Amino acid sequence: MADDHHYDVIVIGTGAGGGTLAHQLAPTGKRILILERGDYLPRERDNWDSTAVFVKGKYRAPEFWYDKHGNEFPPEVNYYVGGNTKFYGAALFRLRPEDFGELRHHDGISPVWPIRYEDLEPYYTQAEQLYLVRGRHGEDPTGGPASGQYPHPPVEHEPRIQQLSDDLGGLHPFHLPIGVNLTQDENGRATHSSVCIRCDRVDGFPCLMGAKSDAQVICVDPALKHDNVTMVTGANVRRLETNPTGRTVTNVVAEHGNGTTEAYSADIVVVACGAVNSAVLLLRSANDKHPGGLANSSDVVGRHYMRHNNLALMAVLKEPNPTGFQKTLALHDWYLGADDWDFPLGGIQMLGKSDADQIHGEAPRWAGAASPDMPFEMLAHHAVDFWLCGEDLPLPESRVTLDKDDSIHLALDEKNNIAGVKRLQHKLKGMLSHLGMHEHHLLPHSIYLHKGMPIGATAHQAGTVRFGDDPNSSALDVNCKAHDLDNLYVVDTSFFPSIGAVNPSLTAIANALRVGDHIAARLR
């Protein structure tokens, strides 16, 4: 390997895990190479166009995966610098302390983690500082202790969402923690100098202003200001090669857009391609010493895939909803259970405000719902949008596999542990009239789930390369290094043993900071 292709660290992927890790290691002065299969997302008007983003899926990867029956589906993945964080809603929750222990659910057990909430807590605080999270610790009754307050006060509710919060009397609504570079005046409006303009494009859209705390803006671009950090885009890593003993990754082999193949080497190799693609890379890299794939002597790589039990729902207000920046409120009163249910239900949070183009894309899929007798434009003016999130359990048969022609297959039990989120939906529906909404108008927002295919909703993917203390039941050790190899780490959401019922990004970010400290110490 030529010296100019050898590095101290190679990081594969630039999302919440890989981008954050590269940022954490950049000040070490060590030679770091970032490999990203995509390019920078083009800045253009379509970034904020609902038809382009949601209906036509302009920025989704032009590929199909296959379900367990062999039916193809378009996955919710985006290959750009920053990964899926370019399109996420920047809701940056901590897992609850209880999520790190064993939790009994209706359909089974959510397993214990090899680390505790207290081990990750300092890194949660660092992650919130780094990603400019706005919120207020102490409002959420299920939240764990925090060693530091959020770096910025919460995004203030607009009047209709403030009314919704007030109408939830007896419950504990709280300001949703969100990563946006916003400066507010005394009335909660964006100031003249604010990077964020409090628009209605925060959720699911890339930010034209660079105001959303995505991994490219927050981590990758600042990391590249260090002379010791290099990034190669358009580098689709196809396999990892090992030395004859099988204990060390020696080559990272990438295909480039021009059809050429190039190999790179490093003392430490970090995989952060997303839970599905990280598992695929390890499986594709099978060799004589690792016949089942790298890091897979336990046969867990690709298994225990999770993606949350999500419901995106649109309610119809009796009066217009002029809200622009709607994603400011969440409710966790039933996160761990309810008076009438002994098992966790999950959480409710606001989605970004839907518009007429999105609703027009929804309408053909409302055949089984009580569609309101309103024009789409009027319906958009009266809509309020909710996201219900319940825990998916890690089943060994929910897994990622490769077939002989290199196609990705994703087997998933779509009814796994859905009783909780259905009860959560019932709780919400029972409150509609009290909240000033039409009682019978709670419409499925399947456009967020890509044409009504839950298996295609892979934005919260996790769990395929789990960490643990036992090499017989996990692929990674507590520092996210492969048990079977000396220099291979995985730092995206693959390492999750369970997924909880909140957005996984902040946990991936905090863990990348934790593993970054470990790798930095190792490099010293």
Coordinates of C-alpha atoms in Angstrom, one line a residue:
M1 CA 0.0 0.0 0.0
A2 CA 1.5 3.3 -1.1
D3 CA 2.1 5.7 1.8
D4 CA -0.2 8.3 0.4
H5 CA -3.1 5.8 0.7
H6 CA -2.3 4.8 4.3
Y7 CA -4.0 6.7 7.2
D8 CA -4.2 6.5 10.9
V9 CA -8.0 6.2 10.7
I10 CA -10.5 5.6 7.9
V11 CA -14.1 6.6 8.6
I12 CA -16.7 5.1 6.2
G13 CA -19.8 7.2 6.2
T14 CA -20.6 10.8 7.2
G15 CA -23.9 10.6 9.1
A16 CA -24.6 11.0 12.8
G17 CA -22.1 8.4 13.7
G18 CA -19.3 8.7 11.2
G19 CA -19.5 12.5 10.8
T20 CA -19.4 13.0 14.5
L21 CA -16.5 10.6 15.0
A22 CA -14.5 12.3 12.4
H23 CA -15.1 15.7 14.1
Q24 CA -14.1 14.2 17.4
L25 CA -10.8 12.8 16.0
A26 CA -9.9 15.8 13.8
P27 CA -8.0 17.8 16.6
T28 CA -5.7 14.8 17.3
G29 CA -3.5 15.6 14.4
K30 CA -3.7 12.0 13.2
R31 CA -4.1 11.4 9.5
I32 CA -7.8 10.8 8.9
L33 CA -9.6 9.8 5.7
I34 CA -13.4 10.0 5.4
L35 CA -15.0 8.0 2.6
E36 CA -18.5 8.9 1.5
R37 CA -20.4 7.1 -1.2
G38 CA -22.5 10.2 -2.1
D39 CA -21.6 13.8 -2.8
Y40 CA -22.7 17.1 -1.3
L41 CA -26.5 17.6 -1.6
P42 CA -27.1 20.2 -4.3
R43 CA -28.6 23.5 -3.0
E44 CA -31.6 24.2 -5.2
R45 CA -35.2 25.2 -5.0
D46 CA -36.3 21.6 -5.0
N47 CA -34.7 21.2 -1.5
W48 CA -37.9 22.8 -0.1
D49 CA -40.4 21.5 -2.7
S50 CA -42.9 19.0 -1.2
T51 CA -43.6 17.3 -4.5
A52 CA -39.9 16.9 -5.3
V53 CA -38.9 15.7 -1.8
F54 CA -41.9 13.7 -0.6
V55 CA -44.1 12.7 -3.6
K56 CA -41.4 12.1 -6.2
G57 CA -38.6 11.2 -3.8
K58 CA -36.0 13.2 -5.8
Y59 CA -33.2 12.8 -3.2
R60 CA -33.8 9.2 -2.2
A61 CA -31.2 6.7 -3.3
P62 CA -32.2 5.2 -6.7
E63 CA -32.2 1.7 -5.5
F64 CA -34.5 -1.1 -4.4
W65 CA -34.2 -3.6 -1.6
Y66 CA -36.3 -6.8 -1.2
D67 CA -38.6 -8.0 1.6
K68 CA -38.7 -11.5 2.9
H69 CA -41.2 -12.4 0.1
G70 CA -38.9 -11.1 -2.6
N71 CA -41.0 -8.0 -3.3
E72 CA -38.9 -4.9 -4.0
F73 CA -39.4 -1.6 -2.2
P74 CA -37.6 1.8 -2.2
P75 CA -35.8 2.3 1.1
E76 CA -35.8 5.6 2.9
V77 CA -32.0 6.2 2.5
N78 CA -30.1 9.3 1.2
Y79 CA -26.5 9.0 0.1
Y80 CA -25.1 12.5 0.6
V81 CA -22.4 14.1 2.8
G82 CA -24.2 14.1 6.2
G83 CA -26.1 10.9 5.5
N84 CA -29.7 10.7 6.5
T85 CA -29.3 13.7 8.9
K86 CA -29.6 16.0 5.8
F87 CA -33.3 15.0 5.8
Y88 CA -34.0 14.2 9.5
G89 CA -36.2 16.4 11.6
A90 CA -33.4 17.1 14.0
A91 CA -35.4 15.9 17.0
L92 CA -32.5 15.0 19.4
F93 CA -33.8 13.0 22.3
R94 CA -31.9 11.1 24.9
L95 CA -33.0 7.5 25.6
R96 CA -34.6 7.2 29.0
P97 CA -32.5 5.6 31.8
E98 CA -35.0 2.7 31.7
D99 CA -34.2 2.0 28.1
F100 CA -30.7 0.9 29.1
G101 CA -32.1 -1.8 31.3
E102 CA -34.4 -4.8 30.6
L103 CA -37.9 -3.6 29.7
R104 CA -40.9 -6.0 29.5
H105 CA -43.1 -5.2 26.5
H106 CA -46.4 -6.8 25.4
D107 CA -44.7 -8.9 22.8
G108 CA -41.4 -9.6 24.6
I109 CA -38.3 -8.2 26.2
S110 CA -36.2 -5.2 25.3
P111 CA -32.7 -6.3 26.4
V112 CA -30.2 -4.7 28.7
W113 CA -27.3 -2.7 27.4
P114 CA -23.7 -3.3 28.4
I115 CA -23.5 0.3 29.4
R116 CA -25.8 2.4 31.6
Y117 CA -27.4 5.8 31.1
E118 CA -24.9 7.2 33.5
D119 CA -22.0 6.0 31.3
L120 CA -23.4 7.9 28.2
E121 CA -24.8 10.9 30.1
P122 CA -21.7 13.1 29.8
Y123 CA -21.6 12.4 26.1
Y124 CA -25.3 13.2 25.7
T125 CA -24.5 16.6 27.2
Q126 CA -21.5 17.1 24.9
A127 CA -23.7 16.0 21.9
E128 CA -26.4 18.5 22.8
Q129 CA -23.8 21.3 23.0
L130 CA -22.2 20.3 19.7
Y131 CA -25.4 19.9 17.8
L132 CA -26.9 23.2 19.1
V133 CA -29.9 21.5 20.7
R134 CA -32.7 23.7 21.9
G135 CA -34.8 22.5 24.8
R136 CA -35.3 22.5 28.6
H137 CA -34.2 19.6 30.8
G138 CA -36.7 18.9 33.6
E139 CA -39.9 19.4 31.5
D140 CA -40.1 15.8 30.4
P141 CA -41.1 13.6 33.5
T142 CA -39.5 10.5 31.9
G143 CA -36.2 12.2 31.1
G144 CA -33.0 11.1 33.0
P145 CA -30.8 13.4 35.0
A146 CA -28.6 15.8 33.0
S147 CA -25.2 17.2 34.0
G148 CA -25.8 20.3 32.0
Q149 CA -28.8 22.2 30.6
Y150 CA -29.4 22.4 26.9
P151 CA -27.1 25.0 25.4
H152 CA -30.0 27.1 24.1
P153 CA -33.6 27.6 25.3
P154 CA -36.4 25.8 23.5
V155 CA -37.9 26.9 20.3
E156 CA -41.0 28.7 21.5
H157 CA -44.4 27.3 20.5
E158 CA -46.4 29.3 18.0
P159 CA -49.9 30.3 19.3
R160 CA -51.9 27.3 18.1
I161 CA -49.3 24.8 19.4
Q162 CA -49.1 26.8 22.7
Q163 CA -52.9 26.4 22.9
L164 CA -52.5 22.6 22.3
S165 CA -49.9 22.4 25.1
D166 CA -52.3 24.3 27.4
D167 CA -55.2 22.1 26.5
L168 CA -53.2 19.0 27.5
G169 CA -53.8 19.9 31.1
G170 CA -53.2 17.1 33.6
L171 CA -50.5 15.7 31.3
H172 CA -46.9 16.8 30.9
P173 CA -46.3 18.2 27.4
F174 CA -42.8 19.6 26.9
H175 CA -40.7 21.4 24.4
L176 CA -39.3 19.0 21.9
P177 CA -35.5 19.1 21.8
I178 CA -34.4 20.1 18.4
G179 CA -31.1 21.0 16.7
V180 CA -31.6 24.3 14.8
N181 CA -29.3 27.4 14.7
L182 CA -32.0 29.8 15.7
T183 CA -31.9 33.2 17.5
Q184 CA -35.3 34.3 18.8
D185 CA -36.6 37.6 19.8
E186 CA -38.8 38.2 22.9
N187 CA -41.8 37.0 20.9
G188 CA -40.1 33.8 19.8
R189 CA -39.7 35.0 16.2
A190 CA -36.4 34.6 14.3
T191 CA -34.2 37.7 14.6
H192 CA -32.8 39.4 11.6
S193 CA -29.4 37.8 12.1
S194 CA -30.7 34.3 12.8
V195 CA -29.5 31.5 10.5
C196 CA -32.8 29.6 11.0
I197 CA -35.8 31.5 9.8
R198 CA -38.5 29.4 11.5
C199 CA -39.9 28.1 8.3
D200 CA -42.2 25.1 7.7
R201 CA -39.5 23.0 6.0
V202 CA -37.6 21.6 9.0
D203 CA -38.9 18.0 8.9
G204 CA -37.9 15.8 6.1
F205 CA -36.4 18.6 3.9
P206 CA -32.8 19.5 3.6
C207 CA -32.1 23.0 4.9
L208 CA -31.2 25.6 2.3
M209 CA -30.0 27.9 5.0
G210 CA -27.6 25.5 6.6
A211 CA -29.6 26.1 9.9
K212 CA -30.5 22.5 10.7
S213 CA -27.9 20.7 12.9
D214 CA -27.1 18.0 10.4
A215 CA -23.8 16.0 10.4
Q216 CA -22.4 17.8 7.4
V217 CA -22.9 21.3 8.8
I218 CA -22.0 20.6 12.4
C219 CA -19.2 18.0 12.0
V220 CA -17.9 17.2 8.6
D221 CA -17.3 20.7 7.2
P222 CA -15.5 21.8 10.4
A223 CA -13.5 18.6 10.5
L224 CA -12.3 19.2 7.0
K225 CA -10.8 22.6 8.1
H226 CA -8.0 20.5 9.8
D227 CA -5.1 19.8 7.4
N228 CA -4.9 16.2 8.7
V229 CA -8.5 15.3 7.6
T230 CA -9.3 14.4 4.0
M231 CA -12.6 13.3 2.4
V232 CA -13.2 11.4 -0.8
T233 CA -16.8 11.6 -2.1
G234 CA -18.3 9.2 -4.6
A235 CA -16.4 6.4 -2.9
N236 CA -18.7 3.4 -2.5
V237 CA -16.9 1.0 -0.2
R238 CA -17.5 -2.6 -1.5
R239 CA -15.4 -4.7 0.9
L240 CA -12.9 -4.8 3.7
E241 CA -9.9 -7.1 3.3
T242 CA -7.9 -8.6 6.1
N243 CA -4.4 -10.0 6.7
P244 CA -3.8 -13.7 6.5
T245 CA -4.7 -14.2 10.2
G246 CA -8.0 -12.5 9.8
R247 CA -7.4 -10.3 12.8
T248 CA -6.7 -7.0 11.1
V249 CA -8.4 -5.1 8.3
T250 CA -5.7 -4.2 5.8
N251 CA -7.6 -2.7 2.8
V252 CA -10.7 -0.7 2.4
V253 CA -11.7 -1.2 -1.3
A254 CA -14.0 1.5 -2.8
E255 CA -15.6 1.9 -6.2
H256 CA -15.6 5.4 -7.6
G257 CA -18.2 7.0 -9.9
N258 CA -15.9 6.8 -12.9
G259 CA -15.8 3.0 -12.6
T260 CA -12.3 2.8 -11.0
T261 CA -11.6 0.8 -7.9
E262 CA -9.2 2.0 -5.2
A263 CA -7.8 0.5 -2.0
Y264 CA -7.0 2.5 1.1
S265 CA -5.4 1.3 4.4
A266 CA -5.4 2.5 7.9
D267 CA -4.4 1.5 11.4
I268 CA -8.0 1.8 12.5
V269 CA -11.1 1.3 10.3
V270 CA -14.5 2.7 11.3
V271 CA -17.7 1.6 9.6
A272 CA -20.7 4.0 9.8
C273 CA -22.8 3.3 6.7
G274 CA -26.2 3.0 8.5
A275 CA -27.5 -0.2 10.2
V276 CA -28.4 -1.9 6.9
N277 CA -25.4 -1.0 4.8
S278 CA -22.9 -1.5 7.6
A279 CA -24.2 -5.1 8.0
V280 CA -24.1 -5.5 4.2
L281 CA -20.5 -4.4 4.1
L282 CA -19.4 -6.8 6.8
L283 CA -21.4 -9.7 5.2
R284 CA -20.0 -8.9 1.7
S285 CA -16.4 -8.9 3.2
A286 CA -16.6 -12.6 4.1
N287 CA -13.3 -14.5 3.5
D288 CA -11.7 -17.8 4.5
K289 CA -11.1 -16.6 8.1
H290 CA -14.5 -15.0 8.3
P291 CA -16.8 -17.2 6.2
G292 CA -20.0 -15.7 7.6
G293 CA -18.8 -12.1 7.2
L294 CA -16.4 -9.9 9.2
A295 CA -17.1 -9.6 12.9
N296 CA -19.7 -12.4 12.6
S297 CA -18.4 -15.4 14.5
S298 CA -21.5 -14.9 16.7
D299 CA -23.8 -15.0 13.7
V300 CA -25.5 -11.8 14.8
V301 CA -24.4 -9.4 12.0
G302 CA -27.5 -8.4 10.1
R303 CA -29.8 -9.7 12.8
H304 CA -32.0 -7.9 15.3
Y305 CA -32.9 -5.1 12.9
M306 CA -35.2 -2.5 14.4
R307 CA -36.9 0.6 12.9
H308 CA -39.5 1.8 15.5
N309 CA -43.2 1.3 15.2
N310 CA -44.2 4.6 13.8
L311 CA -47.5 6.2 13.0
A312 CA -47.6 9.6 11.2
L313 CA -51.1 11.0 11.6
M314 CA -52.8 14.2 10.5
A315 CA -55.6 15.6 12.6
V316 CA -58.0 18.3 11.3
L317 CA -58.6 21.4 13.5
K318 CA -62.0 23.0 13.7
E319 CA -60.3 26.4 13.0
P320 CA -57.3 27.2 10.7
N321 CA -53.8 26.3 11.9
P322 CA -51.5 29.1 10.8
T323 CA -48.4 27.5 12.4
G324 CA -45.2 27.5 10.4
F325 CA -42.6 25.9 12.6
Q326 CA -44.9 23.2 14.1
K327 CA -42.2 20.7 15.5
T328 CA -41.9 22.1 19.0
L329 CA -44.0 19.9 21.3
A330 CA -43.8 16.3 22.6
L331 CA -45.6 14.1 25.2
H332 CA -44.1 11.1 27.0
D333 CA -46.7 10.5 29.7
W334 CA -47.3 7.0 28.5
Y335 CA -43.7 6.2 27.4
L336 CA -43.3 3.5 30.1
G337 CA -46.9 2.5 30.6
A338 CA -50.4 3.7 31.5
D339 CA -53.0 3.2 34.2
D340 CA -54.8 0.8 31.9
W341 CA -51.7 -0.9 30.3
D342 CA -48.7 -2.4 32.1
F343 CA -46.4 -2.1 29.1
P344 CA -44.7 0.8 27.4
L345 CA -46.7 2.7 24.8
G346 CA -44.2 5.1 23.4
G347 CA -44.2 8.9 22.7
I348 CA -46.1 11.5 20.8
Q349 CA -44.3 14.4 19.1
M350 CA -45.2 17.0 16.5
L351 CA -44.3 16.7 12.8
G352 CA -43.4 19.5 10.5
K353 CA -46.5 21.3 9.1
S354 CA -48.0 19.5 6.1
D355 CA -49.0 21.5 3.0
A356 CA -51.4 21.0 0.1
D357 CA -48.9 19.2 -2.1
Q358 CA -48.2 16.6 0.6
I359 CA -51.9 16.2 1.3
H360 CA -52.6 15.8 -2.4
G361 CA -50.0 13.0 -2.4
E362 CA -51.8 11.4 0.5
A363 CA -55.3 11.5 -0.7
P364 CA -55.2 8.3 -2.9
R365 CA -54.3 6.3 0.2
W366 CA -57.2 7.4 2.3
A367 CA -59.6 4.8 1.0
G368 CA -60.1 3.3 4.4
A369 CA -60.2 6.6 6.3
A370 CA -62.9 9.2 6.9
S371 CA -61.5 11.7 4.4
P372 CA -62.7 15.2 5.2
D373 CA -65.0 16.9 2.7
M374 CA -62.5 19.8 2.2
P375 CA -60.4 21.0 -0.7
F376 CA -56.7 20.1 -0.2
E377 CA -55.7 23.7 0.3
M378 CA -58.3 24.2 3.0
L379 CA -57.4 20.9 4.6
A380 CA -53.8 21.9 4.8
H381 CA -54.8 25.1 6.6
H382 CA -56.7 23.1 9.2
A383 CA -54.1 20.3 9.6
V384 CA -52.0 19.5 12.6
D385 CA -49.5 16.7 12.3
F386 CA -48.4 14.1 14.9
W387 CA -45.7 11.4 15.0
L388 CA -46.3 8.4 17.3
C389 CA -43.3 6.4 18.1
G390 CA -43.3 3.0 19.8
E391 CA -40.5 0.5 20.4
D392 CA -39.7 -2.2 18.0
L393 CA -38.2 -5.3 19.6
P394 CA -34.9 -6.9 18.4
L395 CA -35.8 -10.2 16.9
P396 CA -33.1 -12.5 15.4
E397 CA -35.3 -13.2 12.4
S398 CA -35.6 -9.5 11.6
R399 CA -32.5 -9.4 9.6
V400 CA -30.4 -8.1 6.7
T401 CA -29.0 -10.6 4.2
L402 CA -27.3 -10.6 0.8
D403 CA -28.2 -12.9 -2.1
K404 CA -25.9 -14.2 -4.7
D405 CA -26.4 -11.3 -7.0
D406 CA -25.5 -8.8 -4.2
S407 CA -29.2 -7.7 -3.7
I408 CA -30.1 -6.5 -0.2
H409 CA -32.9 -8.4 1.5
L410 CA -34.6 -7.1 4.6
A411 CA -36.8 -9.5 6.6
L412 CA -39.1 -7.8 9.1
D413 CA -42.1 -8.7 11.3
E414 CA -44.2 -5.5 10.7
K415 CA -46.6 -6.5 13.5
N416 CA -43.8 -6.9 16.1
N417 CA -44.9 -5.2 19.4
I418 CA -47.4 -2.9 17.7
A419 CA -50.0 -3.1 20.5
G420 CA -48.4 -0.3 22.4
V421 CA -48.4 2.3 19.6
K422 CA -52.0 1.3 18.7
R423 CA -53.0 2.1 22.3
L424 CA -51.1 5.3 22.0
Q425 CA -53.1 6.2 18.8
H426 CA -56.3 5.4 20.8
K427 CA -55.2 7.8 23.5
L428 CA -54.6 10.5 21.0
K429 CA -57.9 9.9 19.2
G430 CA -59.8 10.1 22.5
M431 CA -58.4 13.6 23.1
L432 CA -59.1 15.1 19.7
S433 CA -62.5 16.6 20.6
H434 CA -61.1 18.2 23.8
L435 CA -58.1 19.5 21.7
G436 CA -60.4 21.3 19.3
M437 CA -60.1 18.8 16.5
H438 CA -62.6 16.8 14.5
E439 CA -63.0 13.6 16.4
H440 CA -63.3 11.3 13.3
H441 CA -60.5 12.9 11.3
L442 CA -57.2 11.3 12.2
L443 CA -55.7 10.5 8.8
P444 CA -52.7 8.3 8.1
H445 CA -49.7 10.3 6.9
S446 CA -48.3 7.4 4.8
I447 CA -46.3 9.8 2.6
Y448 CA -43.7 9.9 5.5
L449 CA -43.6 6.1 5.3
H450 CA -43.0 6.0 1.6
K451 CA -46.2 5.1 -0.1
G452 CA -47.6 3.2 2.8
M453 CA -44.9 0.5 3.0
P454 CA -43.7 0.4 6.6
I455 CA -40.7 -1.8 5.7
G456 CA -39.5 1.1 3.5
A457 CA -39.4 3.5 6.5
T458 CA -35.8 2.9 7.3
A459 CA -34.9 6.4 8.7
H460 CA -34.7 5.0 12.2
Q461 CA -32.9 1.8 11.3
A462 CA -30.8 0.2 14.1
G463 CA -29.5 -2.9 15.6
T464 CA -27.7 -5.1 13.0
V465 CA -24.2 -5.1 14.6
R466 CA -25.0 -5.1 18.3
F467 CA -22.5 -4.5 21.0
G468 CA -22.2 -6.5 24.2
D469 CA -19.9 -8.1 26.7
D470 CA -20.3 -11.7 25.3
P471 CA -18.7 -12.4 22.0
N472 CA -21.1 -15.3 21.5
S473 CA -24.1 -13.0 21.4
S474 CA -22.7 -9.7 20.1
A475 CA -20.5 -8.5 17.3
L476 CA -18.9 -5.6 19.1
D477 CA -17.4 -5.0 22.5
V478 CA -18.4 -2.2 24.8
N479 CA -16.2 0.3 22.9
C480 CA -17.8 -0.8 19.6
K481 CA -14.7 -2.6 18.4
A482 CA -15.4 -5.9 16.7
H483 CA -14.7 -8.9 19.0
D484 CA -13.1 -10.8 16.1
L485 CA -10.8 -8.1 14.8
D486 CA -8.2 -5.8 16.3
N487 CA -8.8 -2.6 14.3
L488 CA -12.4 -2.6 13.2
Y489 CA -15.1 -0.4 14.8
V490 CA -18.8 0.3 14.0
V491 CA -20.3 3.6 15.2
D492 CA -23.7 4.1 13.6
T493 CA -27.0 2.9 15.0
S494 CA -26.0 -0.7 14.2
F495 CA -24.6 -1.1 17.7
F496 CA -28.0 -0.6 19.5
P497 CA -29.1 -3.7 21.4
S498 CA -32.6 -2.0 21.6
I499 CA -34.0 1.1 20.1
G500 CA -36.3 2.7 22.8
A501 CA -39.1 4.9 21.5
V502 CA -37.3 8.1 20.7
N503 CA -35.4 9.2 17.6
P504 CA -32.0 7.4 17.7
S505 CA -29.8 10.2 16.3
L506 CA -28.6 11.8 19.6
T507 CA -27.7 8.4 21.0
A508 CA -25.6 7.6 17.9
I509 CA -23.9 11.1 18.2
A510 CA -23.2 10.7 21.9
N511 CA -21.8 7.2 21.4
A512 CA -19.6 8.4 18.5
L513 CA -18.1 11.0 20.9
R514 CA -17.6 8.2 23.5
V515 CA -15.9 5.9 21.0
G516 CA -13.9 8.8 19.6
D517 CA -12.4 9.4 23.0
H518 CA -11.5 5.7 23.2
I519 CA -9.9 5.7 19.7
A520 CA -8.0 8.9 20.4
A521 CA -6.5 7.4 23.5
R522 CA -5.6 4.3 21.5
L523 CA -3.9 6.4 18.9
R524 CA -1.8 8.1 21.6

